[in-house]
XYZ file of C-alpha atoms in Angstrom:
666
model
C 101.807 -59.667 -40.364
C 99.209 -56.804 -41.972
C 98.690 -59.573 -44.877
C 98.109 -62.115 -42.645
C 95.642 -60.223 -40.899
C 93.860 -58.936 -43.766
C 93.264 -62.179 -44.853
C 91.278 -62.933 -41.610
C 88.939 -59.912 -41.670
C 88.260 -61.228 -45.314
C 87.344 -64.213 -44.618
C 85.501 -63.794 -41.619
C 83.132 -61.430 -44.196
C 81.454 -65.101 -45.323
C 81.089 -66.413 -41.594
C 77.991 -66.481 -39.755
C 79.142 -65.812 -35.732
C 76.314 -67.075 -32.702
C 77.112 -64.568 -29.715
C 76.365 -66.049 -26.482
C 76.193 -63.619 -23.769
C 73.688 -63.003 -21.081
C 75.477 -59.760 -19.381
C 74.241 -56.799 -21.527
C 76.181 -54.301 -21.254
C 79.249 -57.227 -22.331
C 77.111 -58.273 -25.368
C 76.537 -54.571 -26.539
C 79.951 -53.889 -26.898
C 81.463 -57.084 -28.242
C 79.018 -56.687 -30.217
C 80.364 -53.311 -31.569
C 83.990 -55.091 -32.700
C 82.067 -58.098 -33.764
C 79.896 -56.452 -35.657
C 82.458 -55.512 -37.885
C 84.809 -58.574 -38.430
C 81.746 -61.468 -39.263
C 79.353 -61.006 -42.585
C 76.091 -61.685 -39.593
C 76.220 -62.454 -36.443
C 73.527 -64.019 -33.819
C 72.949 -63.137 -30.957
C 72.390 -65.179 -28.226
C 71.022 -64.631 -24.549
C 71.682 -67.467 -22.966
C 72.855 -71.127 -23.366
C 69.410 -72.121 -24.047
C 68.164 -69.631 -26.504
C 71.626 -70.070 -28.013
C 71.271 -73.640 -28.667
C 67.547 -73.087 -30.378
C 69.352 -70.497 -32.417
C 72.448 -72.787 -33.459
C 69.363 -75.366 -34.667
C 67.356 -72.536 -36.532
C 70.610 -70.900 -38.414
C 73.338 -72.009 -40.021
C 76.121 -71.330 -37.882
C 80.402 -70.981 -38.775
C 81.347 -70.259 -35.652
C 79.927 -70.315 -32.058
C 81.524 -67.263 -29.170
C 79.737 -68.075 -25.721
C 80.592 -66.902 -22.405
C 80.228 -69.636 -19.222
C 78.309 -68.426 -16.497
C 74.934 -68.196 -17.900
C 71.580 -68.872 -16.359
C 69.030 -71.791 -17.502
C 72.141 -73.460 -19.529
C 75.589 -72.310 -19.096
C 78.470 -71.891 -22.314
C 79.809 -75.444 -21.674
C 76.926 -77.654 -21.202
C 75.296 -75.594 -24.490
C 78.745 -76.117 -25.614
C 78.465 -79.965 -25.405
C 74.850 -80.289 -26.655
C 76.356 -78.328 -29.722
C 79.249 -80.862 -29.812
C 76.731 -83.504 -30.345
C 74.391 -82.328 -32.907
C 77.820 -80.702 -34.943
C 81.549 -82.083 -33.649
C 82.591 -79.640 -35.829
C 81.456 -76.210 -35.508
C 84.158 -74.314 -33.692
C 83.618 -72.669 -30.142
C 84.797 -69.923 -28.389
C 85.312 -69.423 -24.893
C 85.223 -65.926 -23.420
C 86.776 -66.656 -20.051
C 86.743 -62.970 -16.868
C 90.051 -64.702 -16.038
C 88.219 -66.769 -12.846
C 86.747 -70.101 -14.610
C 90.034 -71.307 -14.947
C 88.076 -74.769 -13.340
C 86.375 -74.897 -16.617
C 89.729 -75.478 -18.636
C 89.493 -78.902 -18.408
C 86.203 -79.709 -18.790
C 86.481 -77.524 -22.660
C 89.327 -78.839 -23.090
C 87.118 -82.199 -22.839
C 85.118 -80.466 -25.437
C 87.747 -79.802 -28.210
C 87.136 -76.103 -27.762
C 89.589 -74.093 -29.796
C 90.131 -71.567 -27.584
C 89.365 -68.802 -25.047
C 88.765 -64.850 -25.305
C 89.518 -62.700 -22.451
C 87.703 -60.698 -21.268
C 87.376 -58.175 -22.239
C 87.879 -58.980 -25.502
C 91.244 -57.090 -26.957
C 91.397 -56.841 -31.197
C 95.047 -58.117 -31.064
C 93.942 -61.191 -29.111
C 90.931 -61.881 -31.183
C 92.649 -62.084 -34.080
C 95.191 -63.984 -33.502
C 92.318 -66.550 -31.540
C 89.915 -65.738 -35.446
C 93.200 -66.445 -37.478
C 93.269 -70.014 -35.866
C 90.005 -70.521 -36.227
C 89.587 -69.682 -39.670
C 92.715 -71.839 -40.245
C 90.915 -74.486 -39.126
C 87.843 -74.605 -40.502
C 89.268 -74.248 -43.668
C 90.862 -77.209 -43.015
C 87.106 -78.464 -42.491
C 87.195 -80.062 -45.912
C 90.302 -81.384 -45.965
C 89.626 -83.258 -42.682
C 86.328 -84.485 -43.983
C 88.240 -86.149 -47.150
C 89.961 -88.502 -44.090
C 86.339 -89.845 -43.421
C 87.295 -92.350 -45.573
C 90.214 -93.839 -43.851
C 90.122 -97.069 -41.858
C 86.866 -96.580 -39.982
C 89.348 -97.718 -36.196
C 90.846 -93.984 -37.669
C 87.696 -92.113 -36.719
C 87.320 -92.218 -32.685
C 90.953 -90.593 -32.702
C 89.925 -88.120 -35.773
C 87.082 -86.858 -34.526
C 89.097 -85.236 -31.112
C 91.589 -82.915 -32.664
C 92.530 -81.493 -36.648
C 96.475 -81.918 -35.794
C 97.269 -85.261 -36.713
C 100.283 -87.629 -37.502
C 101.357 -90.678 -38.189
C 104.156 -92.875 -37.522
C 105.472 -97.418 -38.087
C 105.899 -98.977 -34.858
C 109.381 -98.028 -34.406
C 108.005 -94.439 -33.690
C 109.701 -93.523 -37.189
C 106.950 -90.525 -38.722
C 105.081 -91.507 -41.652
C 102.416 -88.618 -41.815
C 102.869 -85.379 -40.795
C 98.449 -83.249 -41.279
C 98.694 -79.185 -43.077
C 97.983 -78.833 -39.728
C 100.819 -80.532 -37.988
C 103.486 -78.893 -40.612
C 101.544 -75.166 -39.336
C 101.808 -75.866 -35.919
C 105.026 -77.080 -35.543
C 106.846 -75.164 -39.007
C 108.354 -77.970 -40.679
C 107.627 -78.795 -43.544
C 106.355 -82.642 -44.118
C 109.573 -83.730 -46.145
C 111.728 -82.166 -42.708
C 109.653 -84.791 -40.068
C 108.724 -87.587 -42.667
C 111.121 -90.095 -41.824
C 112.029 -88.816 -38.641
C 111.379 -89.952 -34.667
C 109.011 -87.006 -32.722
C 112.240 -86.119 -31.300
C 113.069 -83.822 -33.865
C 109.575 -81.726 -32.184
C 110.364 -82.949 -28.679
C 111.142 -79.814 -26.104
C 114.563 -80.530 -24.010
C 111.519 -79.458 -20.557
C 109.239 -81.947 -21.328
C 111.170 -85.145 -19.175
C 111.996 -88.108 -20.745
C 109.611 -90.021 -17.784
C 106.783 -89.118 -19.883
C 107.935 -90.557 -22.988
C 109.075 -93.871 -21.340
C 105.335 -94.115 -20.230
C 104.162 -92.772 -23.394
C 106.218 -96.061 -25.479
C 104.846 -98.874 -22.575
C 101.299 -98.002 -23.197
C 100.563 -97.838 -26.492
C 102.411 -100.443 -26.714
C 101.321 -102.424 -24.729
C 97.801 -101.495 -27.114
C 96.047 -98.846 -25.239
C 95.763 -95.356 -26.301
C 98.031 -92.790 -24.089
C 96.915 -89.104 -24.025
C 98.138 -86.536 -21.691
C 100.141 -82.565 -22.518
C 103.121 -82.612 -24.336
C 105.267 -79.415 -24.964
C 107.057 -79.492 -27.997
C 108.798 -77.193 -30.124
C 108.686 -75.931 -33.213
C 111.452 -74.910 -36.415
C 111.922 -71.334 -34.946
C 113.168 -72.533 -31.314
C 109.339 -71.322 -30.110
C 107.754 -73.309 -27.556
C 104.138 -74.934 -28.079
C 101.715 -77.122 -26.179
C 99.479 -79.993 -27.328
C 96.822 -82.046 -25.592
C 97.772 -85.419 -26.977
C 96.098 -88.862 -27.644
C 97.925 -91.123 -29.361
C 96.322 -94.341 -30.374
C 97.857 -97.661 -32.037
C 96.052 -99.514 -34.666
C 96.029 -102.882 -35.504
C 96.140 -105.189 -38.302
C 93.541 -108.176 -38.485
C 95.464 -110.424 -36.696
C 95.821 -107.831 -33.256
C 99.567 -107.049 -34.256
C 100.405 -103.213 -34.075
C 101.667 -101.577 -37.773
C 101.962 -98.263 -36.456
C 100.736 -95.489 -34.564
C 98.859 -93.108 -34.817
C 98.618 -89.748 -32.668
C 95.901 -86.083 -32.976
C 96.650 -83.715 -30.684
C 94.999 -80.134 -29.952
C 96.678 -76.623 -29.444
C 96.663 -75.491 -25.739
C 99.440 -72.914 -25.216
C 96.815 -70.311 -25.198
C 96.428 -72.403 -22.318
C 100.106 -73.188 -20.971
C 101.517 -70.340 -22.338
C 103.238 -67.513 -18.882
C 100.010 -65.023 -19.402
C 97.623 -67.615 -18.200
C 99.964 -69.392 -15.646
C 100.138 -65.402 -14.377
C 96.592 -64.840 -14.289
C 95.637 -67.617 -12.913
C 98.643 -66.875 -9.996
C 96.017 -63.237 -9.971
C 93.119 -64.827 -9.964
C 93.935 -67.139 -7.517
C 95.358 -64.349 -4.508
C 92.719 -61.801 -3.127
C 94.718 -58.859 -4.042
C 97.870 -59.107 -6.068
C 100.227 -57.118 -6.824
C 101.814 -56.912 -10.575
C 105.328 -55.403 -12.027
C 105.068 -55.376 -15.871
C 108.619 -54.459 -17.504
C 109.160 -54.101 -21.200
C 112.853 -53.683 -23.390
C 112.118 -50.185 -24.867
C 112.703 -50.983 -28.546
C 111.837 -54.400 -28.541
C 111.184 -54.285 -32.633
C 114.825 -53.410 -33.255
C 116.054 -55.999 -30.855
C 114.350 -58.730 -32.773
C 114.942 -56.846 -35.971
C 119.013 -57.183 -35.212
C 119.148 -60.550 -33.423
C 118.875 -63.423 -34.321
C 116.266 -65.698 -32.754
C 118.288 -67.345 -30.742
C 120.176 -64.516 -29.347
C 117.107 -62.250 -28.682
C 115.671 -65.301 -26.696
C 119.009 -65.587 -24.686
C 119.027 -61.762 -23.943
C 115.540 -62.272 -22.523
C 116.650 -64.872 -20.705
C 119.287 -63.920 -18.992
C 117.391 -60.423 -18.483
C 114.852 -61.402 -17.062
C 117.171 -63.851 -14.308
C 118.423 -59.994 -13.582
C 115.445 -58.766 -13.357
C 113.675 -61.698 -10.329
C 117.552 -62.220 -8.838
C 117.483 -58.056 -8.069
C 114.032 -57.206 -7.387
C 113.954 -60.947 -4.910
C 116.831 -58.663 -2.340
C 113.698 -56.619 -1.764
C 110.233 -58.327 -2.475
C 109.943 -61.730 -1.626
C 108.791 -62.173 -6.125
C 108.179 -66.065 -7.022
C 109.643 -66.177 -10.501
C 108.705 -63.872 -13.023
C 107.322 -64.648 -15.601
C 108.660 -64.178 -19.500
C 105.214 -62.826 -21.355
C 107.530 -62.482 -24.924
C 108.318 -59.859 -27.240
C 110.606 -58.821 -24.878
C 107.654 -57.974 -21.824
C 108.400 -59.659 -18.194
C 106.050 -59.632 -15.679
C 106.388 -60.133 -11.517
C 103.596 -60.950 -8.863
C 103.149 -61.188 -5.708
C 100.226 -61.677 -3.530
C 99.706 -57.571 -1.826
C 99.291 -59.544 2.204
C 103.298 -60.788 0.938
C 104.557 -57.651 -0.161
C 106.997 -56.303 2.483
C 107.182 -53.450 1.441
C 104.998 -50.064 0.872
C 104.542 -48.753 -3.378
C 106.753 -45.914 -2.399
C 109.093 -48.068 -1.355
C 107.824 -50.612 -4.165
C 108.618 -47.597 -6.453
C 111.702 -46.607 -6.022
C 112.916 -49.924 -5.514
C 111.851 -50.200 -9.560
C 113.233 -47.305 -9.794
C 116.742 -48.125 -8.909
C 116.488 -51.843 -10.358
C 115.568 -49.841 -13.961
C 119.068 -47.928 -13.465
C 121.235 -50.585 -12.251
C 120.291 -52.490 -15.415
C 120.250 -49.947 -18.052
C 124.408 -49.291 -16.812
C 125.252 -52.517 -16.505
C 126.581 -54.855 -19.806
C 124.589 -58.029 -21.050
C 126.883 -60.469 -22.994
C 125.220 -62.402 -25.848
C 127.611 -64.590 -26.810
C 130.600 -62.335 -28.256
C 128.046 -59.190 -28.341
C 127.301 -57.166 -25.741
C 123.636 -55.733 -24.888
C 123.153 -52.358 -22.686
C 118.597 -52.899 -21.959
C 116.502 -50.083 -20.956
C 113.730 -50.736 -19.946
C 109.885 -49.072 -18.681
C 108.818 -50.818 -15.687
C 104.931 -50.346 -14.350
C 102.790 -50.988 -11.367
C 99.707 -52.197 -10.232
C 99.551 -52.333 -6.339
C 96.829 -54.526 -6.114
C 93.848 -52.509 -6.485
C 91.082 -53.170 -9.671
C 92.265 -55.524 -12.243
C 95.530 -55.508 -11.788
C 97.650 -56.901 -15.125
C 95.710 -54.368 -17.532
C 96.076 -52.131 -15.554
C 99.731 -52.667 -15.521
C 99.655 -53.133 -19.225
C 97.835 -49.581 -19.968
C 100.347 -48.305 -17.476
C 103.424 -49.145 -19.940
C 101.577 -48.349 -23.073
C 101.318 -44.464 -21.479
C 104.017 -44.544 -20.503
C 105.474 -44.987 -23.396
C 103.077 -42.425 -24.585
C 104.627 -40.051 -21.931
C 108.090 -40.622 -22.926
C 108.557 -42.294 -19.641
C 110.482 -44.990 -17.647
C 108.422 -45.338 -14.517
C 104.752 -44.817 -13.845
C 102.137 -45.994 -10.894
C 98.905 -47.699 -12.238
C 96.584 -49.242 -10.212
C 93.535 -48.914 -10.400
C 94.601 -47.935 -14.203
C 91.629 -49.795 -15.722
C 89.017 -47.667 -14.540
C 90.349 -44.576 -15.874
C 90.134 -46.910 -19.458
C 87.123 -48.396 -19.257
C 85.439 -44.814 -19.073
C 87.500 -43.513 -22.346
C 86.433 -46.742 -23.479
C 83.081 -46.036 -22.774
C 83.851 -42.302 -24.285
C 85.175 -43.314 -27.187
C 82.295 -46.116 -27.539
C 79.911 -43.550 -27.109
C 81.785 -41.488 -29.804
C 81.749 -44.373 -31.672
C 77.880 -44.501 -31.943
C 77.388 -41.594 -32.590
C 79.417 -41.025 -35.796
C 77.357 -44.881 -36.972
C 74.499 -42.927 -36.186
C 75.489 -40.040 -38.056
C 76.581 -41.383 -41.436
C 73.011 -43.509 -41.528
C 70.707 -40.201 -40.406
C 73.178 -37.881 -42.576
C 74.244 -36.282 -38.753
C 77.209 -35.540 -40.897
C 77.510 -32.217 -42.426
C 79.226 -29.447 -43.627
C 79.369 -25.617 -42.094
C 81.140 -23.111 -44.269
C 83.064 -19.927 -43.344
C 83.725 -17.412 -45.041
C 87.736 -16.583 -46.762
C 87.764 -13.098 -48.098
C 89.329 -10.743 -50.374
C 91.245 -8.561 -48.675
C 91.221 -5.875 -51.323
C 87.667 -5.903 -52.063
C 86.770 -7.163 -48.222
C 84.041 -9.307 -50.138
C 83.582 -12.779 -50.255
C 85.718 -15.465 -52.494
C 85.582 -18.818 -50.850
C 83.955 -20.579 -48.781
C 86.223 -23.335 -46.389
C 83.862 -26.152 -45.983
C 83.950 -27.571 -41.890
C 82.484 -31.164 -40.748
C 80.083 -31.322 -37.911
C 77.703 -34.203 -36.662
C 74.405 -33.269 -35.588
C 73.175 -36.225 -33.251
C 70.171 -37.730 -31.994
C 69.508 -34.860 -29.638
C 70.037 -32.135 -32.552
C 73.432 -31.094 -30.909
C 76.313 -29.791 -32.732
C 79.869 -31.722 -32.698
C 82.820 -30.563 -33.897
C 85.455 -32.743 -35.378
C 88.149 -32.393 -32.016
C 84.451 -34.099 -31.036
C 84.498 -37.176 -32.435
C 87.299 -36.775 -36.135
C 90.324 -38.387 -34.301
C 87.800 -41.411 -32.459
C 86.340 -42.478 -36.559
C 90.430 -42.177 -37.573
C 90.525 -45.370 -35.426
C 87.885 -47.186 -37.219
C 86.354 -47.464 -40.761
C 83.825 -44.771 -39.941
C 86.810 -41.585 -41.202
C 86.774 -42.551 -44.425
C 82.874 -42.456 -44.532
C 83.403 -38.993 -43.201
C 85.064 -37.892 -45.462
C 82.887 -38.875 -48.538
C 80.682 -37.753 -46.676
C 82.337 -33.921 -46.312
C 83.383 -33.957 -50.310
C 79.277 -34.482 -51.471
C 78.300 -31.807 -49.084
C 81.236 -29.766 -50.622
C 80.929 -31.097 -54.522
C 76.970 -29.813 -53.469
C 77.005 -26.161 -52.509
C 78.978 -25.614 -56.195
C 75.355 -25.018 -57.056
C 73.985 -23.300 -54.475
C 76.940 -20.866 -54.612
C 79.013 -18.718 -57.254
C 82.033 -18.571 -54.718
C 84.446 -21.120 -54.077
C 84.620 -23.956 -52.316
C 88.119 -25.148 -49.863
C 87.807 -28.645 -48.835
C 90.830 -30.406 -46.033
C 92.392 -32.920 -46.863
C 94.867 -34.665 -44.924
C 97.479 -37.571 -45.950
C 95.115 -40.395 -44.405
C 92.830 -38.976 -46.642
C 94.664 -39.019 -49.512
C 96.745 -42.572 -49.149
C 93.444 -44.180 -48.845
C 92.669 -44.828 -52.476
C 88.977 -45.635 -52.299
C 89.161 -42.096 -51.448
C 90.976 -40.482 -53.794
C 88.461 -42.692 -56.411
C 85.476 -40.609 -55.319
C 87.272 -36.993 -55.390
C 88.603 -38.118 -59.109
C 84.868 -39.066 -59.885
C 83.667 -35.645 -58.383
C 85.832 -33.964 -60.506
C 84.775 -35.801 -63.636
C 81.028 -35.369 -62.808
C 81.488 -31.412 -62.042
C 83.782 -31.120 -63.454
C 82.316 -27.533 -65.699
C 82.997 -25.980 -61.661
C 85.851 -27.890 -60.764
C 88.301 -24.626 -60.970
C 86.355 -23.435 -57.303
C 88.283 -26.534 -55.630
C 90.923 -25.994 -54.073
C 91.949 -28.657 -51.947
C 93.669 -27.709 -48.542
C 96.287 -30.280 -47.540
C 96.245 -30.557 -43.820
C 99.952 -30.750 -43.017
C 100.434 -33.946 -41.411
C 104.771 -35.444 -39.888
C 103.436 -38.885 -40.297
C 102.550 -38.850 -44.486
C 103.497 -42.815 -45.641
C 103.342 -42.813 -49.169
C 105.278 -39.228 -50.063
C 104.699 -40.276 -53.378
C 100.072 -41.192 -53.374
C 100.176 -37.331 -52.150
C 102.783 -35.696 -55.149
C 100.804 -37.490 -57.876
C 97.142 -37.036 -56.603
C 98.165 -33.401 -56.847
C 99.100 -33.828 -60.169
C 96.435 -34.769 -60.840
C 93.198 -33.087 -59.797
C 95.581 -29.562 -61.055
C 95.084 -31.183 -64.283
C 91.161 -30.950 -63.483
C 91.774 -27.398 -62.448
C 91.720 -27.553 -58.509
C 93.433 -25.358 -56.726
C 96.029 -26.056 -53.942
C 96.594 -25.242 -50.695
C 98.904 -25.473 -47.618
C 97.131 -25.477 -44.431
C 98.897 -24.265 -41.283
C 102.290 -22.831 -43.397
C 104.867 -21.001 -40.791
C 105.201 -23.538 -38.051
C 105.374 -27.252 -36.601
C 107.049 -29.014 -39.108
C 106.584 -27.365 -42.042
C 108.844 -25.786 -44.708
C 109.743 -25.070 -47.504
C 111.642 -28.146 -49.628
C 107.689 -29.879 -48.986
C 105.917 -26.550 -50.029
C 107.922 -26.321 -53.344
C 107.456 -30.370 -53.831
C 103.636 -30.108 -53.330
C 103.571 -26.480 -55.432
C 100.780 -25.044 -54.171
C 99.031 -22.320 -55.352
C 97.592 -21.196 -52.143
C 99.503 -20.536 -48.648
C 97.128 -20.959 -45.630
C 99.414 -18.943 -43.332
C 99.547 -20.729 -39.401
C 96.085 -18.834 -37.208
C 98.946 -18.987 -34.111
C 101.328 -16.468 -35.937
C 98.441 -14.124 -37.563
C 96.819 -13.876 -33.797
C 99.509 -12.245 -32.130
C 100.940 -9.855 -35.542
C 99.618 -6.879 -33.277
C 101.740 -7.526 -30.023
C 104.155 -9.972 -31.422
C 107.462 -8.529 -34.035
C 108.118 -12.167 -34.125
C 105.173 -13.070 -36.152
C 104.939 -10.490 -37.971
C 109.163 -11.449 -39.165
C 107.422 -14.728 -40.033
C 104.669 -13.430 -42.007
C 105.951 -11.162 -44.474
C 109.280 -13.552 -45.055
C 106.006 -16.335 -46.061
C 104.590 -13.173 -48.062
C 107.510 -12.433 -50.182
C 108.451 -16.075 -51.356
C 104.293 -16.442 -51.987
C 105.241 -13.540 -54.227
C 108.064 -14.605 -55.781
C 106.610 -17.950 -56.408
C 103.176 -16.669 -57.901
C 101.531 -18.179 -54.817
C 98.684 -16.604 -53.089
C 98.257 -16.254 -49.524
C 95.531 -16.935 -46.637
C 95.353 -16.026 -43.153
C 93.189 -18.008 -40.904
C 92.319 -16.566 -37.528
C 91.482 -13.354 -38.098
C 89.417 -12.063 -35.110
C 89.212 -7.879 -34.968
C 89.892 -4.940 -37.767
C 93.990 -4.296 -36.508
C 94.719 -7.871 -37.499
C 93.335 -7.337 -40.829
C 94.571 -4.265 -41.592
C 97.904 -5.614 -40.519
C 97.580 -7.895 -42.573
C 96.129 -6.208 -45.682
C 99.402 -3.780 -45.388
C 102.102 -7.170 -45.589
C 100.659 -8.234 -48.855
C 98.587 -11.265 -47.861
C 95.900 -11.673 -50.336
C 93.122 -13.409 -47.929
C 91.658 -12.986 -44.226
C 89.547 -15.988 -42.476
C 88.308 -15.541 -39.345
C 85.560 -14.300 -36.679
C 85.962 -10.907 -37.370
C 84.428 -12.030 -40.667
C 82.038 -14.445 -40.013
C 81.966 -17.826 -37.125
C 80.915 -20.963 -39.816
C 77.671 -21.759 -40.154
C 75.340 -22.975 -42.205
C 75.695 -22.051 -46.393
C 72.211 -21.017 -46.623
C 72.827 -18.249 -43.876
C 74.755 -15.843 -46.318
C 72.544 -15.445 -48.590
C 72.325 -12.094 -49.946
C 75.535 -10.905 -48.199
C 77.880 -9.492 -50.833
C 79.614 -11.989 -52.624
C 78.021 -14.718 -52.209
């Protein structure tokens, strides 16, 4: 799946998007996402503006809101369809626009994006649209077919043909993609190979009566993929006649409307039709492990049985009408708050009791017995109850609890998202305006009390000349593409500092940095460019429990040490650091964890650990550095214990490098 997403991102870089949205705030937020994916994004402030910009520019894809002044999104789409029937159009939906779905299907839009735009759903829809764009060239070749194919070909990109007995003679790539069957598997079969058991036989009877009489049949059919999953298609089937007016074959075209018809959409429809809804989301813990361990059939059976148990257990206390099986081990329950007989506390208690009952019970999956453990999130009315419950599940997972009341949690998440967006904007501006700078803190030789090295520490200067610390922006930057750019700027700053001091320069590197090939190459290039100074460079490796490519890190260490660089290990002596990993990295320097140093004057335990580290380091010819040296008492103890270097506010806070000029050892 990851390779599919990467291909989707690469393909999107070659596309021009027309984005039509009249709400300034929504447009600004979405633009931050869209600009990351598409090669070029054209903004339009309403339907009329969008129509004019479509006429003036080459556009590969349109994403539009519906409710807009002057010309709404569907009116604009209809006019664009007349000019360019093949340009993909995606509709932004705020869940409460169900009345527009039929009209948008009639216009042949490619799908829906739910507000606010979520990366997972956006990637999913974008992948399908890009696939349809790729199929456009194949679709053009079909224009040479008989002119009587044109009417129906224009309606959809998923195609099949049968003889007059209903035996499949042709399917296109899109048919194979959506069904999961290859051409060889379906040609020669009837459409019953993809028919779903839930589709009533009366529908097929009416279908055949219509096309046998020479008329075109249109409708919605639920079909079955090869892997057993379901999909919905808006179908048009037309008989093809010979010159004598006799039916010789049938051609069928389909639009994939699964996103409109799936259980989540049904859930949204119910919530949107309810003045205020109570929503319960439930999720099977470690469902990915269940999928890996059991077959698809057993997973489907588990979801079905568990869904029935959940609905049966909860309806004894509260009359939820149905349970929505959302897939991937997730379920939802919803009820009008006015029809819920229980208070939030009482319902929460009943849900917790139900979770215990389910966990204590055994589910029989043919010959296999399974005990389910679930998480539950309750949004008792309030703002956007589904989204609040959804964020509640994520919060419960992080907190390692199985139940949470998530009413109005969306407000908290939106506020945090707004803060995060502001941080990303500040980082983006700082990168483009030399606002990513380095402060330097001296590392003192304990014997001479002179500056031996400087540690390079990243800072951000914003538009208002405020100084931001790493804790203000670095973690958020890791969630986007800016973290690597920050690292590269810090590397540039640090290597430049070699020419402003005779002391060594220490640069922090995380596992994320080293595992990134672009960053590794940047470092090698800098070492080659400044080869006469590499003996003054130390790379300080930040301890990380989530190292993914351990061998890559070992190879990197070996390569840079061959260039004369020293390797230091940060924060050694607490957390997940261990002596085995220390020997794997073969460092030249150990930086003793600050929590041990701060307490060393009052804590015998800290003294014992530091003694052990120093003894180990001396035995293996490794230098030691103590950070967080805040006063003379701590410094004297460290010096007595044989620690080689000290760093902390006792000597200096981090400052710009030029502020140290004139100091001994500079």
